Every structure is written in structure tokens, then in C-alpha cells.
PDB file of C-alpha atoms in Angstrom:
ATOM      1  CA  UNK Y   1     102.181 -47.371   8.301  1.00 55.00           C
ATOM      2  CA  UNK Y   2      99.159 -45.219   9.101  1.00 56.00           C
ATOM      3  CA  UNK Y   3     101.260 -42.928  11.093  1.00 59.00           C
ATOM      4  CA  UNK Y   4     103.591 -42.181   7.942  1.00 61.00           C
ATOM      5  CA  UNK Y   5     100.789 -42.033   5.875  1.00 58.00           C
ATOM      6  CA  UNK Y   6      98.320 -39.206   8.202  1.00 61.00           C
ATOM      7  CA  UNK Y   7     101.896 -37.287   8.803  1.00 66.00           C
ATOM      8  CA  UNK Y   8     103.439 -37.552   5.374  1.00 72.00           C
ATOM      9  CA  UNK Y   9     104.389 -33.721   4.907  1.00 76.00           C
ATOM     10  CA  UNK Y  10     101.912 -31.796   2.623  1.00 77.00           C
ATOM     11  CA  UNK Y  11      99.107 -34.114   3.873  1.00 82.00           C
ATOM     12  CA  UNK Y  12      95.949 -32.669   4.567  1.00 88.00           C
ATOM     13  CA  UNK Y  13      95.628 -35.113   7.626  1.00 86.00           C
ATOM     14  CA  UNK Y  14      99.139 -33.506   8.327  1.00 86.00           C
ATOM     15  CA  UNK Y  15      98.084 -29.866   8.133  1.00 92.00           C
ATOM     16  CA  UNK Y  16      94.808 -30.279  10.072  1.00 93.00           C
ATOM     17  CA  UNK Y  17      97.007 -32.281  12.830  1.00 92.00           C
ATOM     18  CA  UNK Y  18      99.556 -28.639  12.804  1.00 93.00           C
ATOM     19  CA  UNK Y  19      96.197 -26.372  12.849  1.00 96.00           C
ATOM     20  CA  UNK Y  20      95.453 -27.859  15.848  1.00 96.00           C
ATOM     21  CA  UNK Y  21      98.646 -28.008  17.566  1.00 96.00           C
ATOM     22  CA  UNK Y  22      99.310 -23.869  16.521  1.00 97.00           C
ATOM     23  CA  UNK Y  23      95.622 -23.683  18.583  1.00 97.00           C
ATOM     24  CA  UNK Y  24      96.751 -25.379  21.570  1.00 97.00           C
ATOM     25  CA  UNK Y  25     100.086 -23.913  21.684  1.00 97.00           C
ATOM     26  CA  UNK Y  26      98.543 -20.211  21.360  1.00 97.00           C
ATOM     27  CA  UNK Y  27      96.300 -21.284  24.353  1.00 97.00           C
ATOM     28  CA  UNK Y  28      98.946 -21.770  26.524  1.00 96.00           C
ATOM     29  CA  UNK Y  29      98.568 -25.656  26.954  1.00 97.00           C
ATOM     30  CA  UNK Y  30     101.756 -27.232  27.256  1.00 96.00           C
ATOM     31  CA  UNK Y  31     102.996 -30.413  25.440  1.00 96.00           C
ATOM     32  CA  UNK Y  32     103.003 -32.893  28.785  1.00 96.00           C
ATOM     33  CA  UNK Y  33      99.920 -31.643  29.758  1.00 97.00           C
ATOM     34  CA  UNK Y  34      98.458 -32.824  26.202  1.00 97.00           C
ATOM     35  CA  UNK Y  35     100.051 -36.554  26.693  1.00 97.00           C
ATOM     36  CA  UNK Y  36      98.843 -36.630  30.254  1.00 98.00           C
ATOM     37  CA  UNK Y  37      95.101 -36.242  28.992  1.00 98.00           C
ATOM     38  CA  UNK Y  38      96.000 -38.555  26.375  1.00 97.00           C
ATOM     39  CA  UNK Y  39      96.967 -41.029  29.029  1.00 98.00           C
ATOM     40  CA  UNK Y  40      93.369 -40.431  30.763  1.00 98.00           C
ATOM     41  CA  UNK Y  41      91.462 -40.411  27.804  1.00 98.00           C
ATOM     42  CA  UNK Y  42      92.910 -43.870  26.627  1.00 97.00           C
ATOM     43  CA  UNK Y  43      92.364 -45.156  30.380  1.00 98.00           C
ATOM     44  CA  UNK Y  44      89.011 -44.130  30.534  1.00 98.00           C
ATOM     45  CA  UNK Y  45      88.506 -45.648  26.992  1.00 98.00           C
ATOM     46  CA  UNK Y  46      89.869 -48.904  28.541  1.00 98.00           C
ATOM     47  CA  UNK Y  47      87.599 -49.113  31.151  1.00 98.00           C
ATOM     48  CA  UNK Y  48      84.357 -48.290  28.629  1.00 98.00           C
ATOM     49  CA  UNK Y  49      85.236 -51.136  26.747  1.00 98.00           C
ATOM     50  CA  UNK Y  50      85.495 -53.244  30.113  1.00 98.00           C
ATOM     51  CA  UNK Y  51      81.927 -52.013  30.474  1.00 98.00           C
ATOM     52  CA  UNK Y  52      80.708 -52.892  27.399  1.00 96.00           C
ATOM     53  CA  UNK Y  53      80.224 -48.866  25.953  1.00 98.00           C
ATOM     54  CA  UNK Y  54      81.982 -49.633  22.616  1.00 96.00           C
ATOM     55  CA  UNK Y  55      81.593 -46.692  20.928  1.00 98.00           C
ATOM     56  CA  UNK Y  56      81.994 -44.046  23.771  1.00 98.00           C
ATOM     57  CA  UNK Y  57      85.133 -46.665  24.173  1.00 98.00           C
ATOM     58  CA  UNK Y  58      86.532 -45.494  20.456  1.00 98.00           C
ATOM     59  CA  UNK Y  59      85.444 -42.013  20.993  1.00 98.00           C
ATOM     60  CA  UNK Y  60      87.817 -41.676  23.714  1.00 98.00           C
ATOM     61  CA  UNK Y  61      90.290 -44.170  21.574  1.00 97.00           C
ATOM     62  CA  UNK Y  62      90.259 -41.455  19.324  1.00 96.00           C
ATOM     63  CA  UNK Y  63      90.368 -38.551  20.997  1.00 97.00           C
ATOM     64  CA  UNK Y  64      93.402 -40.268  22.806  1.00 97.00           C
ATOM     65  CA  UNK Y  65      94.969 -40.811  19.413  1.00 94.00           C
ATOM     66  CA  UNK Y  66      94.859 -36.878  18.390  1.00 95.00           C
ATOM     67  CA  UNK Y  67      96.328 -35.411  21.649  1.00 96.00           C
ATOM     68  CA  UNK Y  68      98.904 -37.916  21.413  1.00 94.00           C
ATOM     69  CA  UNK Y  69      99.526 -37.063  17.527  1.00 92.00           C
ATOM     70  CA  UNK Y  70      99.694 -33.086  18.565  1.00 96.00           C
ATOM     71  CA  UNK Y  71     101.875 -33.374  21.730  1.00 94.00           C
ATOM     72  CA  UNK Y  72     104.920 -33.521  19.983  1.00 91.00           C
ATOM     73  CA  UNK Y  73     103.984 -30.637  17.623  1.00 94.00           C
ATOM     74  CA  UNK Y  74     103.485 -28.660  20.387  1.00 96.00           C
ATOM     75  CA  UNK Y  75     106.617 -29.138  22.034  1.00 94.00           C
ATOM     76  CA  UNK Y  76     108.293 -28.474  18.830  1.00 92.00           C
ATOM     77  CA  UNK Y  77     106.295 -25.178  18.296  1.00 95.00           C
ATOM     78  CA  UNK Y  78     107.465 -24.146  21.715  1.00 90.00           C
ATOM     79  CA  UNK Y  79     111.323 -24.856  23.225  1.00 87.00           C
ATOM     80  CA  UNK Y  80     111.587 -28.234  21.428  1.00 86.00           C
ATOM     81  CA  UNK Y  81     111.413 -31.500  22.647  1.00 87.00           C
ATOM     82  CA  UNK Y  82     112.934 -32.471  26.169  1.00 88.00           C
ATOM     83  CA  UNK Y  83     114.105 -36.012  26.823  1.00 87.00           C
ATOM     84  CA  UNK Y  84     111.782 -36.379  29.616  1.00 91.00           C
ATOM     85  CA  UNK Y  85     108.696 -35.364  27.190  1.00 91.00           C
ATOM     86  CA  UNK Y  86     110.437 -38.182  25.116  1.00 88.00           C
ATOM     87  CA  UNK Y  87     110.477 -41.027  27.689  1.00 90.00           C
ATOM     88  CA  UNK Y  88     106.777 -39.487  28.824  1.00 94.00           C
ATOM     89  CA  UNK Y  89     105.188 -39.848  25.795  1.00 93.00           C
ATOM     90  CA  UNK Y  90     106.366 -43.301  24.913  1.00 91.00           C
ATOM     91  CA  UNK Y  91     105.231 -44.858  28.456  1.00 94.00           C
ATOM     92  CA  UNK Y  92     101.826 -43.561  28.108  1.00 96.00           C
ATOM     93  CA  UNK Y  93     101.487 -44.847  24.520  1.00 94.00           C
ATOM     94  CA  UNK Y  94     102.315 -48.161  25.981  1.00 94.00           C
ATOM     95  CA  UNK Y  95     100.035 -47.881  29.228  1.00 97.00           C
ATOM     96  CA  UNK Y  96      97.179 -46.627  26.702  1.00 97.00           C
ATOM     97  CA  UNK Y  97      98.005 -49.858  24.451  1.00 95.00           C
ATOM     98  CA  UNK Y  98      98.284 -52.255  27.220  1.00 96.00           C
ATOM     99  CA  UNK Y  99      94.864 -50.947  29.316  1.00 98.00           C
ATOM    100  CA  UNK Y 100      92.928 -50.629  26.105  1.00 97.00           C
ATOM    101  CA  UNK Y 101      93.417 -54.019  25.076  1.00 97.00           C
ATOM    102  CA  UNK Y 102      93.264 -55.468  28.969  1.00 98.00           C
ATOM    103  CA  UNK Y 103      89.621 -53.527  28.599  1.00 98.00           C
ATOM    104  CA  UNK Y 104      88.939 -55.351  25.563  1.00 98.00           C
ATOM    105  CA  UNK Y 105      89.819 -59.063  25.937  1.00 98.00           C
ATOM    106  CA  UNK Y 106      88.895 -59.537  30.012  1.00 98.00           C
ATOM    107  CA  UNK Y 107      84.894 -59.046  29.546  1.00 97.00           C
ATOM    108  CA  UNK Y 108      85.181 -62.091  27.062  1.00 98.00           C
ATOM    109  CA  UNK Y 109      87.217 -65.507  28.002  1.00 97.00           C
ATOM    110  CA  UNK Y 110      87.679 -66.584  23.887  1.00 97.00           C
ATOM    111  CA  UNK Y 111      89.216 -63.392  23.709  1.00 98.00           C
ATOM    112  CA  UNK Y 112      92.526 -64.377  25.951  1.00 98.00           C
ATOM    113  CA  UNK Y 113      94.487 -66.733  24.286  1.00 98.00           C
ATOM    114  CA  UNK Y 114      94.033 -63.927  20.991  1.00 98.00           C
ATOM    115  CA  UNK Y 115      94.996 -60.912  23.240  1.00 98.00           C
ATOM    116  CA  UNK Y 116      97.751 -62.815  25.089  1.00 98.00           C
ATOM    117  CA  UNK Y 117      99.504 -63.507  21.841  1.00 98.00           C
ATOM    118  CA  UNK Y 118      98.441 -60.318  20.605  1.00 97.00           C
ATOM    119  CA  UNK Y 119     100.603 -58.957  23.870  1.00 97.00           C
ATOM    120  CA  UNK Y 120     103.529 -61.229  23.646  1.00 97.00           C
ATOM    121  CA  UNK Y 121     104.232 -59.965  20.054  1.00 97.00           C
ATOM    122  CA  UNK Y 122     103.658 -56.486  21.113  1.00 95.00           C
ATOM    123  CA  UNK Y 123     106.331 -57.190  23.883  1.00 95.00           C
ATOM    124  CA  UNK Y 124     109.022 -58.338  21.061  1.00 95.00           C
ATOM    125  CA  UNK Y 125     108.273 -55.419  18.808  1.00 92.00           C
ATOM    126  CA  UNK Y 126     108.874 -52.441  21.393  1.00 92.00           C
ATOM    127  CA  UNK Y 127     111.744 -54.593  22.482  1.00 93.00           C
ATOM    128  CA  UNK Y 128     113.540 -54.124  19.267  1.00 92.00           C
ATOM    129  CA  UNK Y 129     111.956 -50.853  18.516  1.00 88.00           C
ATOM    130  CA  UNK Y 130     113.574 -49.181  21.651  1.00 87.00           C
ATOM    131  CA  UNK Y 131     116.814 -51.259  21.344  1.00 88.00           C
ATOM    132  CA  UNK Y 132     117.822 -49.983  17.679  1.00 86.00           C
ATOM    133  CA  UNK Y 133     116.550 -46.659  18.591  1.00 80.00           C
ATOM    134  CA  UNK Y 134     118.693 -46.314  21.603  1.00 80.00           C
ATOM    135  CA  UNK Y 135     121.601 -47.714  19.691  1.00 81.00           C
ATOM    136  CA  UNK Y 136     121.089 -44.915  16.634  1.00 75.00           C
ATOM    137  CA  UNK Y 137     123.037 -41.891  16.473  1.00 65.00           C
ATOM    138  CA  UNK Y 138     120.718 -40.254  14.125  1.00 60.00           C
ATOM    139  CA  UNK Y 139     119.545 -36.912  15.038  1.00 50.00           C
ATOM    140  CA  UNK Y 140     115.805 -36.801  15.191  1.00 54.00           C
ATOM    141  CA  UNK Y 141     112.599 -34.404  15.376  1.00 51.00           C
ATOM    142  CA  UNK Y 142     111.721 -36.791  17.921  1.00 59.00           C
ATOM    143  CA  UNK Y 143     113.668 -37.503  21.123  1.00 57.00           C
ATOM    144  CA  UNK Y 144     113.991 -41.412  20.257  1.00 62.00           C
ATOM    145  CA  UNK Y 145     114.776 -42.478  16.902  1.00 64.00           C
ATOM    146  CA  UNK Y 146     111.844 -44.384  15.804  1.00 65.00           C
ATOM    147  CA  UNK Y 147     113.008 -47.191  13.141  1.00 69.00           C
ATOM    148  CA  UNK Y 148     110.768 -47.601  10.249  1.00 65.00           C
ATOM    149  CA  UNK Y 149     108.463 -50.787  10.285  1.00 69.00           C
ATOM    150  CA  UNK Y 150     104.555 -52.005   8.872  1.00 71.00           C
ATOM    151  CA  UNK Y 151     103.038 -51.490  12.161  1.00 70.00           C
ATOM    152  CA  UNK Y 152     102.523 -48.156  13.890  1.00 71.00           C
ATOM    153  CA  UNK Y 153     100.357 -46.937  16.893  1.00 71.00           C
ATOM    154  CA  UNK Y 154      97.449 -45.815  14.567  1.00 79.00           C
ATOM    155  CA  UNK Y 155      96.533 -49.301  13.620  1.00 85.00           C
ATOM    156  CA  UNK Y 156      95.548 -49.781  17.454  1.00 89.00           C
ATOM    157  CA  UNK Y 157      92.340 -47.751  16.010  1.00 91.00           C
ATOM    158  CA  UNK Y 158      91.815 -49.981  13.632  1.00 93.00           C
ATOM    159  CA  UNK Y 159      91.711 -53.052  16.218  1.00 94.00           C
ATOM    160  CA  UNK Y 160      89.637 -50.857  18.098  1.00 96.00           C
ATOM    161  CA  UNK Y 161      86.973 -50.189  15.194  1.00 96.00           C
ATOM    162  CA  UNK Y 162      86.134 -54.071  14.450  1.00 97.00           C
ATOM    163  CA  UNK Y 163      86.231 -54.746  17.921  1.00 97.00           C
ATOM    164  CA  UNK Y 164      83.290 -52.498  17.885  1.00 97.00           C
ATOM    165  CA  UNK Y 165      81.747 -52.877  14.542  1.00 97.00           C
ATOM    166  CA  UNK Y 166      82.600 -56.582  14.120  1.00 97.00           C
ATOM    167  CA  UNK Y 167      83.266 -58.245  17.616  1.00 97.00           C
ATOM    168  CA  UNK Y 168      82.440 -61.957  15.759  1.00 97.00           C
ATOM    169  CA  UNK Y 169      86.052 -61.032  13.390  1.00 98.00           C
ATOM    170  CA  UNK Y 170      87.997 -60.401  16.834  1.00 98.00           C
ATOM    171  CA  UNK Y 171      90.108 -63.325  17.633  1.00 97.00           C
ATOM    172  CA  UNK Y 172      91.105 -63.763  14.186  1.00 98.00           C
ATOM    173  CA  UNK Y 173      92.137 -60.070  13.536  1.00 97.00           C
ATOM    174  CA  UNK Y 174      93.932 -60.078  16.577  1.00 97.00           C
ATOM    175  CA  UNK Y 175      96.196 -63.391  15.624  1.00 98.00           C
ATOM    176  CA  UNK Y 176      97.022 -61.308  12.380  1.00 96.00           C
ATOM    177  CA  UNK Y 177      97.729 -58.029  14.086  1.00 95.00           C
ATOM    178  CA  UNK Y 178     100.581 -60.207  15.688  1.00 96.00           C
ATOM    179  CA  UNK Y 179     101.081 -61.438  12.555  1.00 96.00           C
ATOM    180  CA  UNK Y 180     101.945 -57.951  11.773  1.00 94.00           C
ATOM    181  CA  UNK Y 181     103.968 -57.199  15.201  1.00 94.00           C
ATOM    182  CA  UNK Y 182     106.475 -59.974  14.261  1.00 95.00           C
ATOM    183  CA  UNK Y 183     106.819 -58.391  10.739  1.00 93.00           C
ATOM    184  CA  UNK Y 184     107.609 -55.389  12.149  1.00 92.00           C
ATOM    185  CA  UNK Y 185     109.630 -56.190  14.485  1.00 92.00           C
ATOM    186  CA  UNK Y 186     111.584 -58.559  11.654  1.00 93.00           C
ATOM    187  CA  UNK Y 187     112.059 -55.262   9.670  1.00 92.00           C
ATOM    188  CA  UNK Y 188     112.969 -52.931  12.161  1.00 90.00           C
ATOM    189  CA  UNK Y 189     115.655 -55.794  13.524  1.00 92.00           C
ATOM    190  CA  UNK Y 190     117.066 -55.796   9.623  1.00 91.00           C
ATOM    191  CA  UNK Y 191     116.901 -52.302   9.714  1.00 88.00           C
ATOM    192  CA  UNK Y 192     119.108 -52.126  12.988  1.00 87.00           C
ATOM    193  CA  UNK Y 193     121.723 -54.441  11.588  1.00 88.00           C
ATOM    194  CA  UNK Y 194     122.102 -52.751   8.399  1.00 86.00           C
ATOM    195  CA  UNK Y 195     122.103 -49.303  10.070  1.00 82.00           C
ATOM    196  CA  UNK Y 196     124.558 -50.471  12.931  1.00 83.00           C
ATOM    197  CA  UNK Y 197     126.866 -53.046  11.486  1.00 77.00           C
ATOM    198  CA  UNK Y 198     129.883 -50.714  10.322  1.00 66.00           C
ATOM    199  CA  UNK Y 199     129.911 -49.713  13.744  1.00 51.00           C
ATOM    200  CA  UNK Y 200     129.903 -53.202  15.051  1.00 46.00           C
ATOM    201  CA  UNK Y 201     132.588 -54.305  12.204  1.00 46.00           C
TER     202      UNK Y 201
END
């Protein structure tokens, strides 16, 4: 949802996000390169949270969270997308996701049960997610067709920020960010079967 939102064409968030991709790509500094230090920044922002730096932690969260948003615009700005900058991009979104939220939960026991179902739910959601985009034949800006849903990547900064600011809320907002997961994941299933049923008729 946030993701539509900060991209939505016209946007200022959208604009600002294309100013700095145009920067980067007049630099020189190609699209991988950007999701690689995406990749390190969110690892490193894993392993400040494991130590107990929770703001440096989000810093790097979101610093993490604009090279991954600009990547793509980069590419794009340059010879396009590539399937392999596809298939990169997605595994270190989930690598971020899964070390950021391992950093998170292991310092602090009543914090498991919360991130384990937290994880299961996240394990659903990219199950569908990738299974109706693989199955799509729509032609896409993107490399894999992402089906719509509540839930996108941004709200991980979200999770991030009360983890922070609020670690008392914790366990309950993470048992209704999985709330959320199975929502999306609900939606983006009935979006598959409407979207793929005359083929399957």
C-alpha cells in the first residue's frame, strides 16, 4: 500500500525517488550495484538491531529502503531491466526482510512466538505473490508481475519504527502485521483466479 502510494505517478515522493535515480545513473553507478548495497545496508541494519543500536538499525533500514526503491529506476533509465536484475532484486528484498526481523526478535525470547508467526505468514504471502506473478502474461515495467495486495515492502519500515519507538507495542503489532500478510495474500490469490481462470476454463 505504501509502495503505491510513495510511487503513485505525479507524487512528489515519486519525483524525488526519479531525481535521485537520474543522479546515480549520470554517475555511472549501475542498477545491481545499487541492490547489492541495499542488501548490505539491510544486513548491517539486522545486525544493529541484534546489538541493541535501534536507531542506527532504522537508519540503515532506511537507507536500505531508498537504494532498493531507485534500483529499478536506474535500470530503466539505462538498457532496461534484465531478468537476472529481476530475480536479484527480489532475493535480496527477502534476505533484507528475513535478517532484519531475525535481528529483531532473537535479542528478546517474548519476541519469538510473534516473529515466528510473523514469518510463517510472510512465507504464504511471497508464495502466492511469486506463483500468480509467474503465471501472468502481463507485460510489466518490472521483470515479475507484481499482483496488487494491502501489504507491500514499505510497511517493513513501519515494523521497524515501533520496534524502535515503542518496543512494549511489539508482539502485538507483529500478530497484526500477519494479520495483514494473510489479507494480502487472500487478495492477491482472488486476484490470480480472476486474472487466470479463462485460461484455466
Amino acid at each position: 500500500m505504501l509502495d503505491t502510494l510513495l510511487t503513485r505517478t505525479g507524487s512528489a515522493s515519486d519525483n524525488a525517488l526519479t531525481g535521485v535515480a537520474r543522479v546515480l545513473h549520470r554517475a555511472g553507478v549501475a542498477a545491481d550495484a545499487l541492490t547489492y548495497s541495499a542488501l548490505a545496508c539491510g544486513l548491517g541494519a539486522a545486525l544493529l538491531f541484534y546489538r541493541d543500536h535501534g536507531w542506527w538499525a532504522y537508519a540503515a533500514v532506511l537507507v536500505s529502503g531508498l537504494l532498493d526503491a531507485v534500483d529499478g529506476r536506474v535500470a530503466r533509465m539505462g538498457a532496461g531491466p534484465t531478468p537476472w536484475g529481476g530475480v536479484l532484486d527480489l532475493l535480496c528484498d527477502r534476505v533484507v526482510e528475513a535478517a532484519i526481523l531475525l535481528g529483531i526478535a532473537v535479542p528478546h525470547p517474548n519476541w519469538h512466538l510473534p516473529a515466528l508467526v510473523l514469518a510463517a505468514t510472510w512465507y504464504v504471502n511471497i508464495s502466492v505473490f511469486l506463483a500468480v506473478g509467474a503465471a501472468s502474461d502481463r507485460v510489466s515495467a518490472k521483470v515479475i508481475d507484481y499482483p496488487p495486495g494491502l501489504l507491500e515492502r514499505s510497511e517493513l519500515l513501519i515494523f521497524a519504527l515501533i520496534v524502535v519507538a515503542l518496543p512494549i507495542l511489539v508482539p502485538a503489532v507483529a500478530y497484526l502485521y500477519a494479520v495483514l500478510e494473510v489479507v494480502t495474500a487472500a487478495q492477491r490469490f482472488g486476484y490470480g483466479r480472476r486474472m487466470l481462470k479463462p485460461v484455466l476454463s
